[in-house]
Short mmCIF file of C-alpha atoms in Angstrom, two decimals:
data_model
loop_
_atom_site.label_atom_id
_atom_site.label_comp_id
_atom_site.label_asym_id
_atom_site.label_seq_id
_atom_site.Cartn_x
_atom_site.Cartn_y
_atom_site.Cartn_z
CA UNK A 199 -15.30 -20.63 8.08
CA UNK A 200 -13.13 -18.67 5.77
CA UNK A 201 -14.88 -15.47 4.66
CA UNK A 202 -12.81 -13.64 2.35
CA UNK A 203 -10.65 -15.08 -1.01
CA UNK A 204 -7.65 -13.62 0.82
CA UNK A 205 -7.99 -16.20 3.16
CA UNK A 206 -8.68 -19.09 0.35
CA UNK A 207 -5.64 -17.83 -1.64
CA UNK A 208 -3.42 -17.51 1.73
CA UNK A 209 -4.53 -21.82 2.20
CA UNK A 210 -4.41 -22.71 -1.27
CA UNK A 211 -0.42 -21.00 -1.40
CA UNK A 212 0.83 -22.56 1.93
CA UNK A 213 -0.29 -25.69 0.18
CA UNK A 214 1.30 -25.42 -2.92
CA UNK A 215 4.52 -24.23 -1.40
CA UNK A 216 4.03 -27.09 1.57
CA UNK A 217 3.52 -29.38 -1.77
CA UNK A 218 6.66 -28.39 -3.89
CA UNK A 219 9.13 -29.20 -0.74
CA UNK A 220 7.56 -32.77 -0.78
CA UNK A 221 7.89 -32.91 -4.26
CA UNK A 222 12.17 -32.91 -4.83
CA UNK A 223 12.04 -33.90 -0.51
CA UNK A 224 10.23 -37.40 -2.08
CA UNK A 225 12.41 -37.85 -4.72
CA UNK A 226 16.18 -37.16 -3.26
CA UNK A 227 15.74 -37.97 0.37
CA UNK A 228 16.16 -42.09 -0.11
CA UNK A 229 19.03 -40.92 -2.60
CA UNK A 230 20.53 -38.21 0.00
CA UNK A 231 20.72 -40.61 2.99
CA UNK A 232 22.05 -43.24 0.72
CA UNK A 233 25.30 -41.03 -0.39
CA UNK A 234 25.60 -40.34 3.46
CA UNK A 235 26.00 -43.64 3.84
CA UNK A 236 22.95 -45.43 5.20
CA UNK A 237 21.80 -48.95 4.83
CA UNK A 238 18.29 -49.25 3.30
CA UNK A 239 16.95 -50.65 6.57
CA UNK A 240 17.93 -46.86 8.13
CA UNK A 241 16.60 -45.25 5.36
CA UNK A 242 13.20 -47.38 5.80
CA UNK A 243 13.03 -46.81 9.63
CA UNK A 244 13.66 -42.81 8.82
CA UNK A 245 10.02 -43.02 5.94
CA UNK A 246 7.97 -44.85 8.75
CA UNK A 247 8.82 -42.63 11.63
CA UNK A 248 7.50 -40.11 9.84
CA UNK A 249 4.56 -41.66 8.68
CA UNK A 250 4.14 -42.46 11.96
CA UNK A 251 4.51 -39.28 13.58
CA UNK A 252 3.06 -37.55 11.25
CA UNK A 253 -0.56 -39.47 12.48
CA UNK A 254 -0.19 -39.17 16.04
CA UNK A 255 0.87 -35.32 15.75
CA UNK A 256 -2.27 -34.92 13.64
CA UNK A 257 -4.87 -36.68 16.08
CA UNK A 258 -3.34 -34.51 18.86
CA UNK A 259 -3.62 -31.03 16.84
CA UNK A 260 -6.96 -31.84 15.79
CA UNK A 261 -7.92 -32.44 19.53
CA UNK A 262 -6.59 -29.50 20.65
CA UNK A 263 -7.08 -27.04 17.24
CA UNK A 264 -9.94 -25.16 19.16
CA UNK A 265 -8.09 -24.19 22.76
CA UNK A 266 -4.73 -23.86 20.95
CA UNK A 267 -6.22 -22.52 17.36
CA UNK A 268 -6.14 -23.68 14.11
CA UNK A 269 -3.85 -20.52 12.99
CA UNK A 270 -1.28 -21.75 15.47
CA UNK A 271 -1.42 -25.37 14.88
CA UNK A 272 -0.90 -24.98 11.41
CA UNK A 273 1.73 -22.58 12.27
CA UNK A 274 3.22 -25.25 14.10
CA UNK A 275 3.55 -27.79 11.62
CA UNK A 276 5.65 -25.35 9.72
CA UNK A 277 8.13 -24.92 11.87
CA UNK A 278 8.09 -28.68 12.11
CA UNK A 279 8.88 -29.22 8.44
CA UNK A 280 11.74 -26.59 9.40
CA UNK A 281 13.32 -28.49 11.76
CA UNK A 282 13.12 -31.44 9.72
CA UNK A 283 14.29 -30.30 6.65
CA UNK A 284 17.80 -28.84 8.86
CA UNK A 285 18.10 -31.72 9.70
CA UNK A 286 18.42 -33.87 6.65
CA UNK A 287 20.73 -31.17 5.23
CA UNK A 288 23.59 -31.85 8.73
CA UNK A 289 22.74 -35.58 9.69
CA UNK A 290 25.29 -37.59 9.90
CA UNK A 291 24.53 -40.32 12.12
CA UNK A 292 21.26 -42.69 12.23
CA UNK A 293 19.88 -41.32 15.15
CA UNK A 294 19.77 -37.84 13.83
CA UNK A 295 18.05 -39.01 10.39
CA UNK A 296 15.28 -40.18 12.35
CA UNK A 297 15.10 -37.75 14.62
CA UNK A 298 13.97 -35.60 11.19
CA UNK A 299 11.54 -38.76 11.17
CA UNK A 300 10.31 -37.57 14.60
CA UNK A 301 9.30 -34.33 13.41
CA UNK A 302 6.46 -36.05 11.04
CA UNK A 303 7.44 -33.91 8.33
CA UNK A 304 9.61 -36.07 6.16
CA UNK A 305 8.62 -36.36 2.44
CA UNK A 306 7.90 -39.87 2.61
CA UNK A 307 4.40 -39.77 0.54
CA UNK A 308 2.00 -37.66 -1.10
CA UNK A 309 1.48 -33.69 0.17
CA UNK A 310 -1.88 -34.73 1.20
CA UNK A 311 -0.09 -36.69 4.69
CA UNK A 312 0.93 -34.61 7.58
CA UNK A 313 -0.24 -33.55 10.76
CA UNK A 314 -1.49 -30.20 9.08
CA UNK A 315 -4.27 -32.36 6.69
CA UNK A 316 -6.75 -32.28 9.18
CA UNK A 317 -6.74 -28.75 10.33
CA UNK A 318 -6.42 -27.32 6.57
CA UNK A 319 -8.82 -29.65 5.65
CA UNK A 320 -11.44 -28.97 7.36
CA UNK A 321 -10.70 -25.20 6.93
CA UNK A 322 -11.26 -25.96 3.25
CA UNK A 323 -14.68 -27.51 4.08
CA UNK A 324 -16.09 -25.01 5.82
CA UNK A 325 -14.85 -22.35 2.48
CA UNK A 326 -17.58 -23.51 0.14
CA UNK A 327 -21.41 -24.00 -0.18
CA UNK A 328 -21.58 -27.95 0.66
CA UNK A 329 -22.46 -28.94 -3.38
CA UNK A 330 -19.37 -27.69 -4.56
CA UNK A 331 -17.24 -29.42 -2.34
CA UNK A 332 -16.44 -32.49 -4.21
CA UNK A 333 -14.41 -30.04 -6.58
CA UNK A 334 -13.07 -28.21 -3.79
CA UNK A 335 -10.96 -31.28 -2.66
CA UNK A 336 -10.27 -31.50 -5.96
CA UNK A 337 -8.94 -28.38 -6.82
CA UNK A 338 -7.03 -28.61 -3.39
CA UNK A 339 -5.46 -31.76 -4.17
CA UNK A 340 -4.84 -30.30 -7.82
CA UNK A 341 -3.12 -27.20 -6.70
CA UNK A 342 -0.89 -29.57 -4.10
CA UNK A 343 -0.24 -32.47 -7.46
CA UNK A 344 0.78 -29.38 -9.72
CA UNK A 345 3.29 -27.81 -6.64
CA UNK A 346 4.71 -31.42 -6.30
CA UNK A 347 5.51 -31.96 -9.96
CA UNK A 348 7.65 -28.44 -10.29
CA UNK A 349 9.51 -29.83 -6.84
CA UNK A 350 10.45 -33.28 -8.90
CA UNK A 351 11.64 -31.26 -12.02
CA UNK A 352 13.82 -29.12 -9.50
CA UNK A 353 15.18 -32.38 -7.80
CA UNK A 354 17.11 -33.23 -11.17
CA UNK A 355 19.48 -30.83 -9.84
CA UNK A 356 20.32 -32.97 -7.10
CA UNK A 357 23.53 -34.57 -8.64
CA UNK A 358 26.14 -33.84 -5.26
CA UNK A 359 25.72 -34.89 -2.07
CA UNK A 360 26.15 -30.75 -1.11
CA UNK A 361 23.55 -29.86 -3.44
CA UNK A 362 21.08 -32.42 -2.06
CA UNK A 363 22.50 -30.45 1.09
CA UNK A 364 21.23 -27.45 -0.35
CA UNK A 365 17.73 -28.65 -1.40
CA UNK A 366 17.28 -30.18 2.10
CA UNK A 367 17.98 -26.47 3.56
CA UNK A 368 15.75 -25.02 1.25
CA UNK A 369 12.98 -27.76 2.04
CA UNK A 370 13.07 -25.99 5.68
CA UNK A 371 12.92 -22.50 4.51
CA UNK A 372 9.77 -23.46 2.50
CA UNK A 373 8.30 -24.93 6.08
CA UNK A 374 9.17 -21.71 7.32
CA UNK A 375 7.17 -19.77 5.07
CA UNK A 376 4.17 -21.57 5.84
CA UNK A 377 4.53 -20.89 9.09
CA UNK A 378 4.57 -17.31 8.16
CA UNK A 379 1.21 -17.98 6.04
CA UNK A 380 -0.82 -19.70 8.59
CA UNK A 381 -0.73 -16.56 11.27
CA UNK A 382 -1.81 -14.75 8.18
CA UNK A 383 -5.16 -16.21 7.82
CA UNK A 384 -7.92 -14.25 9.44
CA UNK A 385 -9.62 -15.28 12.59
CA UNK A 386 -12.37 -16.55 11.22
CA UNK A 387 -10.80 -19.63 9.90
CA UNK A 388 -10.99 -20.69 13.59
CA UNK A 389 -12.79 -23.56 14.73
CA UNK A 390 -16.18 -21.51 16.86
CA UNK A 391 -18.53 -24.64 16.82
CA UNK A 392 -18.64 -25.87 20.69
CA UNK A 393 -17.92 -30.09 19.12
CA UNK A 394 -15.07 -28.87 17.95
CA UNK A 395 -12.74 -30.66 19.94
CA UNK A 396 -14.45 -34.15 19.21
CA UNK A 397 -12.94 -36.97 17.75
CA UNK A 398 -15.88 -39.41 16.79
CA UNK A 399 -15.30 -42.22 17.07
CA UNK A 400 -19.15 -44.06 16.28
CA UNK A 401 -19.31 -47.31 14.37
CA UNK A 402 -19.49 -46.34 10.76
CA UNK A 403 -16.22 -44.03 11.16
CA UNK A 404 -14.16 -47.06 12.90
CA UNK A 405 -15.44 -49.47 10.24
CA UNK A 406 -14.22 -47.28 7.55
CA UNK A 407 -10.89 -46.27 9.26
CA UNK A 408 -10.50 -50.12 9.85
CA UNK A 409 -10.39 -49.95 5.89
CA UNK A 410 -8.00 -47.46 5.62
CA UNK A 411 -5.98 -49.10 7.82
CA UNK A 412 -5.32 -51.95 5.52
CA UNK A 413 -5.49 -49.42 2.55
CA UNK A 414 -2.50 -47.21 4.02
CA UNK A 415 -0.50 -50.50 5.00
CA UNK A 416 -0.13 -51.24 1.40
CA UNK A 417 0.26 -47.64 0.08
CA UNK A 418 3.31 -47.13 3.07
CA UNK A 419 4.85 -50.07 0.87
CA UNK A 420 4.75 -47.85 -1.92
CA UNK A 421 5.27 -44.40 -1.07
CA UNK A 422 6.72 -42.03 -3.59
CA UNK A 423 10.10 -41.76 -1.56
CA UNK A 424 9.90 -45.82 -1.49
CA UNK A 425 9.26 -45.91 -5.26
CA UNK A 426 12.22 -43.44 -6.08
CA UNK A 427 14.66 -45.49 -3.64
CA UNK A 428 13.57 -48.97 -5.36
CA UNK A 429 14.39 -48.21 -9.10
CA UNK A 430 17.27 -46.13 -7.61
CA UNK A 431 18.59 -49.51 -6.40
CA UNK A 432 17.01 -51.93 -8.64
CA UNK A 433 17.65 -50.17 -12.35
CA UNK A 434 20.30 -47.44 -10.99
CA UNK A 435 17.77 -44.73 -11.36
CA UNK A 436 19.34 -41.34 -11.19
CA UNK A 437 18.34 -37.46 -10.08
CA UNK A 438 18.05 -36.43 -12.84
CA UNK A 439 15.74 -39.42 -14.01
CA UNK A 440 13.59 -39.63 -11.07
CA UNK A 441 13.01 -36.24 -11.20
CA UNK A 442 10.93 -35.70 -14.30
CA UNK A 443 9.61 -39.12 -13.69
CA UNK A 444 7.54 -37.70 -10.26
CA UNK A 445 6.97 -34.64 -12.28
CA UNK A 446 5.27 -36.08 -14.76
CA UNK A 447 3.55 -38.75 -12.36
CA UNK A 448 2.44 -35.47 -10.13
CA UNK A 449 1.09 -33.95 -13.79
CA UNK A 450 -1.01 -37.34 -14.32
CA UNK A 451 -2.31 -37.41 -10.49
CA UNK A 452 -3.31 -32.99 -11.19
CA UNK A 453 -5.44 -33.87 -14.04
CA UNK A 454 -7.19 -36.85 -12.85
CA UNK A 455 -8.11 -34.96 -9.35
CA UNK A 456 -10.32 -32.45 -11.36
CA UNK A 457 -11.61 -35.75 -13.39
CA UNK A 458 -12.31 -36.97 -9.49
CA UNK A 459 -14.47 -33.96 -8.20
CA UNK A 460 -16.37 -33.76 -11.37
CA UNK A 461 -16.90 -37.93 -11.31
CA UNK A 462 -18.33 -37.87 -7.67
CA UNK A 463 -20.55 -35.73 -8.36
CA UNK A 464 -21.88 -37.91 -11.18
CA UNK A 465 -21.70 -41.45 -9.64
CA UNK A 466 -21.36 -41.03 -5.93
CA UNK A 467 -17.87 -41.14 -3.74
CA UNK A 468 -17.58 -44.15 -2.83
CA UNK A 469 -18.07 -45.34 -6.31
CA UNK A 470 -15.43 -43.02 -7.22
CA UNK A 471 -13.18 -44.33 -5.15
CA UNK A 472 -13.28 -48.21 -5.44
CA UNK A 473 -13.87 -47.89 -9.40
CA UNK A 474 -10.63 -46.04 -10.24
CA UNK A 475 -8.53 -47.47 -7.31
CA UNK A 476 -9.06 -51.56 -7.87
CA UNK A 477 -7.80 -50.99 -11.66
CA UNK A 478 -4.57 -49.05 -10.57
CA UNK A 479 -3.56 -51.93 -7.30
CA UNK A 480 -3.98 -54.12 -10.48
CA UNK A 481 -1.27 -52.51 -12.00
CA UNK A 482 0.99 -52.21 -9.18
CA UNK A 483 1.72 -55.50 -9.03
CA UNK A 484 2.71 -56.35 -12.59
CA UNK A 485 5.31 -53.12 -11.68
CA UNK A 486 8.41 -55.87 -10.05
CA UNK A 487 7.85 -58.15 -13.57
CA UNK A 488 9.36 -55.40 -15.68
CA UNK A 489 12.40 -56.54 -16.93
CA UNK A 490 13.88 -53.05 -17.70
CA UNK A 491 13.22 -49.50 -16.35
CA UNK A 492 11.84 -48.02 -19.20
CA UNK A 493 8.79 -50.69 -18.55
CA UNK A 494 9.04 -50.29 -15.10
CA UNK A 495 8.78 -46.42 -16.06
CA UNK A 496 5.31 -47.05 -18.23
CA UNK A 497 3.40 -49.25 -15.77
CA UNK A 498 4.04 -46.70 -13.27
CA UNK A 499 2.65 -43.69 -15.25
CA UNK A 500 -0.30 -45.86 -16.08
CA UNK A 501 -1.10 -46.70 -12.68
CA UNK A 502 -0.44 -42.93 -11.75
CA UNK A 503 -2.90 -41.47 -13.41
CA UNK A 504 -5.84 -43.15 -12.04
CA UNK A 505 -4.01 -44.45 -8.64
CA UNK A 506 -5.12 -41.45 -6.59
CA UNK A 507 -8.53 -40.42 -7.84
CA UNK A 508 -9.42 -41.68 -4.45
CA UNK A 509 -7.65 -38.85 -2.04
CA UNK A 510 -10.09 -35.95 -2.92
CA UNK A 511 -13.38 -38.31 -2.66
CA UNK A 512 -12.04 -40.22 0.27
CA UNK A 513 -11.60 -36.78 2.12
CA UNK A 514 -14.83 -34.89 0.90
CA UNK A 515 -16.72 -38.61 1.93
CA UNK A 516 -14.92 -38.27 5.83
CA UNK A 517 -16.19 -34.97 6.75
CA UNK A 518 -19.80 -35.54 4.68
CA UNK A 519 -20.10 -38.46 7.01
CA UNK A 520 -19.83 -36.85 10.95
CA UNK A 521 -21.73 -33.35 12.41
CA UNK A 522 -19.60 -29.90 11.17
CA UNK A 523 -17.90 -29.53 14.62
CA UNK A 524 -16.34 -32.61 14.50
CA UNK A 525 -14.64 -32.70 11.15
CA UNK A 526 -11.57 -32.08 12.02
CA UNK A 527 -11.27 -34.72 14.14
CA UNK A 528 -13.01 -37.42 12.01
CA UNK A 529 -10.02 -36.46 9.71
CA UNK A 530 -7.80 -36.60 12.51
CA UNK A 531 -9.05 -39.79 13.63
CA UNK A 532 -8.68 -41.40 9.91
CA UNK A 533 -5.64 -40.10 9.34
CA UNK A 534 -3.96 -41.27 12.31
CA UNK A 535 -4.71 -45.26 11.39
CA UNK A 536 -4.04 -44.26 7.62
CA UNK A 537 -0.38 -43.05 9.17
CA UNK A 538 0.15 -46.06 11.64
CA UNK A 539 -0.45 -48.44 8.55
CA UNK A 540 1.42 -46.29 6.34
CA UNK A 541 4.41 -46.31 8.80
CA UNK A 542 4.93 -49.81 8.50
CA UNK A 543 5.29 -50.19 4.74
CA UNK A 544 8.57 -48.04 4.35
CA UNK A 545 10.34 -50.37 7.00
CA UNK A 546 9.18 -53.49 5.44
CA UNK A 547 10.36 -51.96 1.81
CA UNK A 548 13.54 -51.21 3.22
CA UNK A 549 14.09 -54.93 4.46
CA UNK A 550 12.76 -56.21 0.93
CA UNK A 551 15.16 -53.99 -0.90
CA UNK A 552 18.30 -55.03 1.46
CA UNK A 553 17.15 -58.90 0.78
CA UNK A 554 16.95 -58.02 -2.89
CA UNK A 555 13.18 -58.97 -2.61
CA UNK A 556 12.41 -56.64 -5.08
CA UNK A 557 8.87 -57.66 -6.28
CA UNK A 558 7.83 -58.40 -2.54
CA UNK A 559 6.61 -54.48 -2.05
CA UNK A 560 4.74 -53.92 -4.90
CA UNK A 561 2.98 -57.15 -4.99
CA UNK A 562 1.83 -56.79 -1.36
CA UNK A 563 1.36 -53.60 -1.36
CA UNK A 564 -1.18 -54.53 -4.96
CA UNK A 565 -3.29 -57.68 -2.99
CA UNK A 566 -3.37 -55.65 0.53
CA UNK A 567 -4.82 -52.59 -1.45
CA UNK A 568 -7.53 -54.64 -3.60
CA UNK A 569 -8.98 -56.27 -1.02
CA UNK A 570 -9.29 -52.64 0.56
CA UNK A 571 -11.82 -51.51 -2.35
CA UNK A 572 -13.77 -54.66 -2.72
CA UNK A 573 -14.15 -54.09 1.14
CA UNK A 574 -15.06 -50.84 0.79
CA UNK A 575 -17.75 -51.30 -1.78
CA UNK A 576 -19.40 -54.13 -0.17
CA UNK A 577 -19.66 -52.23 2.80
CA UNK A 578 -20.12 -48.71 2.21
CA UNK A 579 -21.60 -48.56 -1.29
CA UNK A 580 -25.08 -47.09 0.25
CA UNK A 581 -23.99 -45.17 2.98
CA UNK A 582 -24.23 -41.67 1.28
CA UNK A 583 -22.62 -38.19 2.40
CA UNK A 584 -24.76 -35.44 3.48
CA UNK A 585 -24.39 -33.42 0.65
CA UNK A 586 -25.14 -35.87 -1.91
CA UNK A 587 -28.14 -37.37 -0.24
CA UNK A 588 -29.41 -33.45 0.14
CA UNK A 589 -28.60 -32.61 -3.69
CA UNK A 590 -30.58 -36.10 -4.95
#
């Protein structure tokens, strides 16, 4: 448990750093690869690797947070994010783009993704009394939105291939940094409870990963970097468009994450999630039957700014769900399927985009995602978390 606001700030400013390297990494990397040279279906493999990796590393630093330390494993996926982000700046061959994929810490989505989410996240947990911690994940995931919207307003100055070099270099300096912030915290971040190592796996936490499975399958369809690379290709999208664009869309998501702690605590999670979710999947769909960018550009903001009111209650409804000891892992463990479905999506945009089947990702990704909250609601619409069944 963290037991000092040096420790809180120290978390909260490896995040926001983490966050702003996602931010211009989302935006320019489908735009980077493609002035190297690389077909979309490269670029597509290069988004779900990561994804990918980014799950599995996760489940196994969540296993082993408590031998190895939760200091050190954070540690870890900095220099990660290092390696990765050196290697976007030289690669000049497929196999070395996805060998950045390897690392699992590409930009491909959101700053909330990442082998470091469970270890932080259940750090953050244990850092306040349990009836503040629906705004806790929300001020979390507002501190990571507002990082990630400065990182797309510095990506307009991505107009060269050597300055997307540059940016790329600079993304693994930033990974470095939080390297240097995780052996900062204190030891009593550290994981002490003897569970710690678990990674539950009882019925209700494989019926809602099951969920997110299907959830992340249609999100990976639509990740920011995805997004950026489709009206890049579609409407000719530049830098210096895009940029702004995932600023402001990173703005909209900050301001409706404080909206999100404060509406969980009024009508429950899960509520919280399906009732601001269905609307935005809804919206995603009608995105391919714009017939020019700037409408493109407006159903996008719309769906933005309620699209991901579900990331802070989905994480403070995990960990309210499973014993203290094993939150990590039950993170871990959700995180991993959310990042195996999420990996497929980029390589199945990739393949659309080639085919110039350009409404085929967002109307997928809209259906696969819908049927996720009416699935969710019908089946977890009682099941409370601790926290809210104790403050009743």
């Amino acid at each position: 448990m963290i037991n000092s606001r040096r420790d809180y700030l120290v978390l909260l400013t490896a995040r926001s750093l983490r966050a702003f390297g996602f931010g211009f990494g989302a935006v320019l990397i489908g735009i980077h690869l493609d002035r190297k040279g690389f077909p979309p279906v490269v670029v597509g493999t290069v988004l779900s690797v990561g994804l990918g990796a980014a799950a599995l590393y996760g489940l196994v630093l969540a296993r082993w947070s408590a031998p190895i330390g939760r200091r050190r494993g954070l540690a870890l996926t900095g220099l990660l994010m290092g390696l990765a982000g050196l290697d976007l700046a030289l690669a000049t061959s497929a196999w070395e783009a996805v060998l950045a994929g390897l690392t699992g810490m590409v930009a491909s989505a959101g700053s909330d993704y990442g082998p470091f989410s469970a270890l932080e996240q259940a750090v953050l947990t244990g850092s306040v009394p349990s009836q503040r911690r629906n705004r806790a994940f929300g001020r979390y995931a507002l501190f990571g939105a507002l990082a990630t919207a400065a990182g797309g307003l510095a990506a307009t100055a991505g107009t060269t291939p050597a300055r997307t070099e540059l940016f790329f270099a600079g993304y693994g300096l930033l990974g470095l940094a939080t390297t240097a912030l995780a052996l900062a915290l204190s030891p009593a971040v550290e994981a002490t409870d003897a569970t710690a190592t678990g990674l539950p796996l009882n019925r209700r936490l494989v019926g809602l990963s099951s969920l997110f499975l299907v959830d992340s399958i249609g999100g990976g369809l639509v990740a920011q970097a995805v997004i950026a690379y489709w009206l890049h290709v579609r409407f000719g999208a530049s830098a210096q468009l895009l940029g702004p664009l995932f600023a402001v869309m990173s703005l909209l998501q900050a301001g409706s994450y404080e909206v999100a702690g404060r509406l969980g605590d009024r009508i429950g999670l899960v509520n919280t999630m399906v009732f601001t979710h269905l609307p935005s999947n809804l919206l995603l769909a009608l995105v391919p039957l714009s017939p020019t960018l700037p409408a493109a550009i407006g159903l996008l903001l719309v769906r933005f700014s309620i699209s991901q009111m579900d990331v802070p209650a989905r994480q403070a409804y995990v960990v309210s769900i499973v014993p203290a000891g094993q939150r990590a892992g039950a993170l871990a463990v959700t995180g991993t399927v959310r990042g195996a479905g999420q990996a497929l999506g980029p390589y199945v945009a990739g393949v659309a985009i080639q085919a110039a089947a350009y409404g085929v990702p967002f109307v997928l990704a809209g259906a696969l995602k819908a049927a996720y909250d009416l699935a969710l609601f019908g089946a977890f619409r009682r099941v409370r978390g601790e926290h809210e069944v104790t403050s009743a």
